[in-house]
Structure formats: C-alpha cells, structure tokens
Amino acid sequence: MEKIISKYKGKFKLTPQRIAILKFLDNNTGHPTAEDIYNEIRKKYPTVSFATVYNTIQALKDRGELSEVTIDPQRKHFDPNLRPHHHIICTVCNRIGDIFTDFSAVLHLPEEILAEYTLTGNHIDFYGVCSECRTGKESMFQQ
Amino acid sequence: MEKIISKYKGKFKLTPQRIAILKFLDNNTGHPTAEDIYNEIRKKYPTVSFATVYNTIQALKDRGELSEVTIDPQRKHFDPNLRPHHHIICTVCNRIGDIFTDFSAVLHLPEEILAEYTLTGNHIDFYGVCSECRTGKESMFQQ
DNA sequence: TACTATCTTGGAACAATTCTATTATAGAAT
DNA sequence: ATTCTATAATAGAATTGTTCCAAGATAGTA
C-alpha cells in the first residue's frame, strides 16, 4: 500500500478514489471490468462515478501499467499484470485465468506470412472447463 | 451462388436480403463487422435494417456457420471460414489476416494448468505490421 | 495559506447491439 | 395458381458499455 502510493508520487494526482482503484488492481488476477472496479470503489466512496473509473483506467493504460483484455464480446476487462502472459477462459463460467508460459519459440509461421508481416507479438487464448465447473459448482460462478 | 442457395434450402427462409448477406459472406476473408455487411447489402436493398443483419448473423451463428471474432475492442467482426485458424492483426491498419497453421501440438501447458482445466481449444492472435503499412501506403487502409 | 492544474462528479452524448410491434413474404398446403 | 401461416423485414425504441462535458472540488506546489 505504501509501495503503491510511493510509486505514483509526483506522477499523477493521488486522490482517494485513485488510491482505492490502485489498491483494488494491485496483484488483482481477476481481470475486472470497469463495472467491477466501480462496484468495488463504491463500497468506500459511494459517489464515485464511472467517469473517474474510466479516466483512471485510461491514465494507467497511457502509462503502460494496465492492459485491456479483449476476450469478452460484451465488455472490456483489464489486467494490471505487466508480465507477458496468455489467458485461459473457462467456457462455462467465463472466468479468465493466466498462463505464464512463453510460446514464442515454438510458434513458427509459414514463410509467406513472415514475408508479409513484421511480427511484433502474439497472444494465446486457451479454452477449457475449470475444475469448479467440472465438479458441479459452476452455478456459483456463472455470469 | 446456386451452391449457397441449395445449401440453405428448406432450412431457413431464403429472403433476398439473406441471399445478399450469404453471397457477401461466401469466401469473405475480410472479417467484416455488422456495419460492413449492412453497408454492402444496402447497395442493393437500400431499406435493409440493422435488425435484419444482426438477425441473420445470429441465425448463422446458431447454425455454426459463422463465428464471432473478438479482437477489435470497438466492435465485433465475423468470420464465415469454418476451417480452424488463427489471426494476425496489423497494428497499423488493424486489418485481420488468417493463419492456417495448427499449433496445438506445440502448445504444451504446465501440469497444474492441465489439472485445473479440461482443455477444449485455443486461438492465437499474432501482431505485426503488414507490407502495405511498412511501405508507406498504410493511409489507404487505416481505420 | 493560497494557487492552479488536474481531478471528480452527474448527466448528457454516443456507438454498438438488441428488442419490439407491425407489416410483409417465402415456402408449404391446397 | 391461390391461400395460408410461420417466419422474416422493417423502423424505431430500448439497452448496454463507454466517452464526453461543464461545473465545482482538491492534491500538491509555491
């Protein structure tokens, strides 16, 4: 928490709302949506607006400290984990998990693609059914 | 074209609007959005509505003949290509290309992930810069 | 303690998509 | 060929997620 605050000192204004957002995002592996963030911050700051949530998200994206996860067709999810990684989506409960394996070395593309594109990156979405959903507890998590 | 029509005979009503959509989608590798489809069909049927476009998209998705591509954070793209494949996105012009290499055999996941999930599939997004965008003609394609 | 650039807020605006009620029509039945 | 009916097309309203805006508030500097 002190770490979070000192990290941003003198960079952008640390308002109470922003501190709450930063705390919520710190080590958050749940891939929250803007609404998830809003609902969390609202517990402590009931008058917080979506504008503040989106503004802060944008500020963090601009600083490269948050990335947008475009997996869910309905809404954007956000990910504060800066370590490059892939995702695994449970097709029953839709939760998004992280995969930290680097597959770059084995993703050999055909020559004609390499000639056509200068490659800069890759991202893999794995699909599966998580253990909770397999053991019949899925209703707890379905969205 | 005759092929398209015979394929759907007796399955769902082949209206002129739907036939135009099917023709536009047939062998279409451009990953069109609903608006792309709407604009195309409107050339021939100026009174076509978005509802018809979305209804037809839904009907095709229900029949497994069209998939949704969730890459663009702004809007959905659609892909009539049933052959399993991956995508490559030019980070300059945002065009989506197809990659038909099957990487399943080399995507070995850690044991703890395999224990947690029953895997059902994967999809890779490659990022790069296409040749047009490299040679300075990118403005033609930027969106 | 005062200052000011930046932030927060509520609500309006916007864009993509879905829904609804009405009218039209494809394809089956006659 | 004509009628019938289930399904489709349409215009526009509604909904959802996100962005914008103007006014008041405040963090951090001076």
PDB file of N, CA, C and O (backbone and C1' of nucleotides) in Angstrom, chain B residues 12-16 34 51 54 74-76, chain C residues 15-20 24-28:
ATOM      1  N   PHE B  12     -33.637 -22.507 -43.549  1.00  0.00           N
ATOM      2  CA  PHE B  12     -34.213 -21.242 -43.073  1.00  0.00           C
ATOM      3  C   PHE B  12     -34.608 -20.427 -44.297  1.00  0.00           C
ATOM      4  O   PHE B  12     -34.118 -20.643 -45.396  1.00  0.00           O
ATOM      5  N   LYS B  13     -35.545 -19.558 -44.107  1.00  0.00           N
ATOM      6  CA  LYS B  13     -36.131 -18.822 -45.233  1.00  0.00           C
ATOM      7  C   LYS B  13     -35.099 -18.014 -45.975  1.00  0.00           C
ATOM      8  O   LYS B  13     -34.380 -17.199 -45.384  1.00  0.00           O
ATOM      9  N   LEU B  14     -35.037 -18.269 -47.277  1.00  0.00           N
ATOM     10  CA  LEU B  14     -34.072 -17.541 -48.082  1.00  0.00           C
ATOM     11  C   LEU B  14     -34.716 -16.303 -48.688  1.00  0.00           C
ATOM     12  O   LEU B  14     -35.278 -16.346 -49.774  1.00  0.00           O
ATOM     13  N   THR B  15     -34.642 -15.226 -47.958  1.00  0.00           N
ATOM     14  CA  THR B  15     -35.151 -13.954 -48.470  1.00  0.00           C
ATOM     15  C   THR B  15     -34.063 -13.298 -49.317  1.00  0.00           C
ATOM     16  O   THR B  15     -32.894 -13.672 -49.218  1.00  0.00           O
ATOM     17  N   PRO B  16     -34.442 -12.330 -50.154  1.00  0.00           N
ATOM     18  CA  PRO B  16     -33.428 -11.656 -50.973  1.00  0.00           C
ATOM     19  C   PRO B  16     -32.332 -11.032 -50.115  1.00  0.00           C
ATOM     20  O   PRO B  16     -31.143 -11.111 -50.457  1.00  0.00           O
ATOM     21  N   ALA B  34     -20.744  -5.943 -38.509  1.00  0.00           N
ATOM     22  CA  ALA B  34     -22.161  -5.854 -38.858  1.00  0.00           C
ATOM     23  C   ALA B  34     -22.389  -4.654 -39.776  1.00  0.00           C
ATOM     24  O   ALA B  34     -23.160  -4.728 -40.737  1.00  0.00           O
ATOM     25  N   ALA B  51     -31.406  -4.646 -37.948  1.00  0.00           N
ATOM     26  CA  ALA B  51     -32.045  -5.799 -37.301  1.00  0.00           C
ATOM     27  C   ALA B  51     -31.931  -7.037 -38.190  1.00  0.00           C
ATOM     28  O   ALA B  51     -31.636  -8.126 -37.708  1.00  0.00           O
ATOM     29  N   TYR B  54     -28.291  -8.250 -38.070  1.00  0.00           N
ATOM     30  CA  TYR B  54     -27.989  -8.927 -36.807  1.00  0.00           C
ATOM     31  C   TYR B  54     -28.772 -10.235 -36.671  1.00  0.00           C
ATOM     32  O   TYR B  54     -28.249 -11.230 -36.177  1.00  0.00           O
ATOM     33  N   GLN B  74     -13.619  -2.270 -30.270  1.00  0.00           N
ATOM     34  CA  GLN B  74     -14.735  -1.380 -30.599  1.00  0.00           C
ATOM     35  C   GLN B  74     -15.977  -2.119 -31.097  1.00  0.00           C
ATOM     36  O   GLN B  74     -17.083  -1.678 -30.883  1.00  0.00           O
ATOM     37  N   ARG B  75     -15.768  -3.184 -31.836  1.00  0.00           N
ATOM     38  CA  ARG B  75     -16.935  -3.832 -32.445  1.00  0.00           C
ATOM     39  C   ARG B  75     -16.607  -5.286 -32.773  1.00  0.00           C
ATOM     40  O   ARG B  75     -15.447  -5.677 -32.858  1.00  0.00           O
ATOM     41  N   LYS B  76     -17.673  -6.057 -33.009  1.00  0.00           N
ATOM     42  CA  LYS B  76     -17.487  -7.457 -33.342  1.00  0.00           C
ATOM     43  C   LYS B  76     -17.202  -7.601 -34.832  1.00  0.00           C
ATOM     44  O   LYS B  76     -17.761  -6.885 -35.654  1.00  0.00           O
TER      45      LYS B  76
ATOM     46  P    DA C  15     -21.137   8.422 -32.409  1.00  0.00           P
ATOM     47  O5'  DA C  15     -20.755   6.889 -32.237  1.00  0.00           O
ATOM     48  C5'  DA C  15     -19.815   6.477 -31.244  1.00  0.00           C
ATOM     49  C4'  DA C  15     -19.919   4.972 -31.103  1.00  0.00           C
ATOM     50  C3'  DA C  15     -20.390   4.257 -32.364  1.00  0.00           C
ATOM     51  O3'  DA C  15     -19.639   3.069 -32.505  1.00  0.00           O
ATOM     52  C1'  DA C  15     -21.893   3.820 -30.591  1.00  0.00           C
ATOM     53  P    DA C  16     -19.879   2.117 -33.736  1.00  0.00           P
ATOM     54  O5'  DA C  16     -20.468   0.820 -33.021  1.00  0.00           O
ATOM     55  C5'  DA C  16     -19.684   0.171 -32.025  1.00  0.00           C
ATOM     56  C4'  DA C  16     -20.525  -0.912 -31.396  1.00  0.00           C
ATOM     57  C3'  DA C  16     -21.136  -1.885 -32.401  1.00  0.00           C
ATOM     58  O3'  DA C  16     -20.848  -3.206 -31.962  1.00  0.00           O
ATOM     59  C1'  DA C  16     -22.809  -0.976 -30.964  1.00  0.00           C
ATOM     60  P    DT C  17     -21.386  -4.467 -32.751  1.00  0.00           P
ATOM     61  O5'  DT C  17     -22.760  -4.749 -31.982  1.00  0.00           O
ATOM     62  C5'  DT C  17     -22.728  -4.921 -30.562  1.00  0.00           C
ATOM     63  C4'  DT C  17     -24.139  -5.053 -30.041  1.00  0.00           C
ATOM     64  C3'  DT C  17     -24.970  -6.128 -30.730  1.00  0.00           C
ATOM     65  O3'  DT C  17     -25.223  -7.119 -29.746  1.00  0.00           O
ATOM     66  C1'  DT C  17     -26.220  -4.136 -30.332  1.00  0.00           C
ATOM     67  P    DT C  18     -26.183  -8.357 -30.030  1.00  0.00           P
ATOM     68  O5'  DT C  18     -27.598  -7.841 -29.478  1.00  0.00           O
ATOM     69  C5'  DT C  18     -27.688  -7.449 -28.117  1.00  0.00           C
ATOM     70  C4'  DT C  18     -29.120  -7.056 -27.824  1.00  0.00           C
ATOM     71  C3'  DT C  18     -30.157  -8.106 -28.241  1.00  0.00           C
ATOM     72  O3'  DT C  18     -30.956  -8.326 -27.100  1.00  0.00           O
ATOM     73  C1'  DT C  18     -30.761  -5.972 -29.053  1.00  0.00           C
ATOM     74  P    DC C  19     -32.206  -9.307 -27.116  1.00  0.00           P
ATOM     75  O5'  DC C  19     -33.438  -8.289 -27.242  1.00  0.00           O
ATOM     76  C5'  DC C  19     -33.556  -7.217 -26.310  1.00  0.00           C
ATOM     77  C4'  DC C  19     -34.786  -6.396 -26.647  1.00  0.00           C
ATOM     78  C3'  DC C  19     -36.034  -7.234 -26.927  1.00  0.00           C
ATOM     79  O3'  DC C  19     -37.085  -6.664 -26.161  1.00  0.00           O
ATOM     80  C1'  DC C  19     -35.645  -5.719 -28.703  1.00  0.00           C
ATOM     81  P    DT C  20     -38.488  -7.410 -26.011  1.00  0.00           P
ATOM     82  O5'  DT C  20     -39.509  -6.483 -26.791  1.00  0.00           O
ATOM     83  C5'  DT C  20     -39.282  -5.078 -26.909  1.00  0.00           C
ATOM     84  C4'  DT C  20     -40.347  -4.506 -27.817  1.00  0.00           C
ATOM     85  C3'  DT C  20     -41.508  -5.461 -28.128  1.00  0.00           C
ATOM     86  O3'  DT C  20     -42.703  -4.721 -28.184  1.00  0.00           O
ATOM     87  C1'  DT C  20     -40.490  -4.797 -30.125  1.00  0.00           C
ATOM     88  P    DA C  24     -47.291  -3.964 -45.549  1.00  0.00           P
ATOM     89  O5'  DA C  24     -46.241  -5.147 -45.759  1.00  0.00           O
ATOM     90  C5'  DA C  24     -44.849  -4.835 -45.748  1.00  0.00           C
ATOM     91  C4'  DA C  24     -44.060  -6.090 -46.073  1.00  0.00           C
ATOM     92  C3'  DA C  24     -44.507  -6.829 -47.336  1.00  0.00           C
ATOM     93  O3'  DA C  24     -43.324  -7.196 -48.020  1.00  0.00           O
ATOM     94  C1'  DA C  24     -44.527  -8.305 -45.500  1.00  0.00           C
ATOM     95  P    DT C  25     -43.391  -7.780 -49.478  1.00  0.00           P
ATOM     96  O5'  DT C  25     -42.981  -9.298 -49.249  1.00  0.00           O
ATOM     97  C5'  DT C  25     -41.823  -9.601 -48.478  1.00  0.00           C
ATOM     98  C4'  DT C  25     -41.768 -11.092 -48.265  1.00  0.00           C
ATOM     99  C3'  DT C  25     -42.211 -11.922 -49.471  1.00  0.00           C
ATOM    100  O3'  DT C  25     -41.374 -13.049 -49.555  1.00  0.00           O
ATOM    101  C1'  DT C  25     -43.396 -12.601 -47.605  1.00  0.00           C
ATOM    102  P    DA C  26     -40.541 -13.410 -50.815  1.00  0.00           P
ATOM    103  O5'  DA C  26     -39.880 -14.781 -50.376  1.00  0.00           O
ATOM    104  C5'  DA C  26     -39.111 -14.829 -49.170  1.00  0.00           C
ATOM    105  C4'  DA C  26     -39.161 -16.233 -48.583  1.00  0.00           C
ATOM    106  C3'  DA C  26     -39.052 -17.353 -49.606  1.00  0.00           C
ATOM    107  O3'  DA C  26     -38.261 -18.376 -49.004  1.00  0.00           O
ATOM    108  C1'  DA C  26     -41.186 -17.457 -48.546  1.00  0.00           C
ATOM    109  P    DG C  27     -37.805 -19.635 -49.786  1.00  0.00           P
ATOM    110  O5'  DG C  27     -38.949 -20.668 -49.425  1.00  0.00           O
ATOM    111  C5'  DG C  27     -39.125 -21.013 -48.065  1.00  0.00           C
ATOM    112  C4'  DG C  27     -40.365 -21.845 -47.927  1.00  0.00           C
ATOM    113  C3'  DG C  27     -40.500 -22.986 -48.954  1.00  0.00           C
ATOM    114  O3'  DG C  27     -40.963 -24.116 -48.234  1.00  0.00           O
ATOM    115  C1'  DG C  27     -42.437 -21.687 -48.975  1.00  0.00           C
ATOM    116  P    DA C  28     -41.151 -25.560 -48.870  1.00  0.00           P
ATOM    117  O5'  DA C  28     -42.404 -26.102 -48.059  1.00  0.00           O
ATOM    118  C5'  DA C  28     -42.640 -25.623 -46.729  1.00  0.00           C
ATOM    119  C4'  DA C  28     -44.107 -25.790 -46.398  1.00  0.00           C
ATOM    120  C3'  DA C  28     -44.730 -27.063 -46.977  1.00  0.00           C
ATOM    121  O3'  DA C  28     -45.607 -27.634 -46.013  1.00  0.00           O
ATOM    122  C1'  DA C  28     -45.873 -25.169 -47.820  1.00  0.00           C
TER     123       DA C  28
END
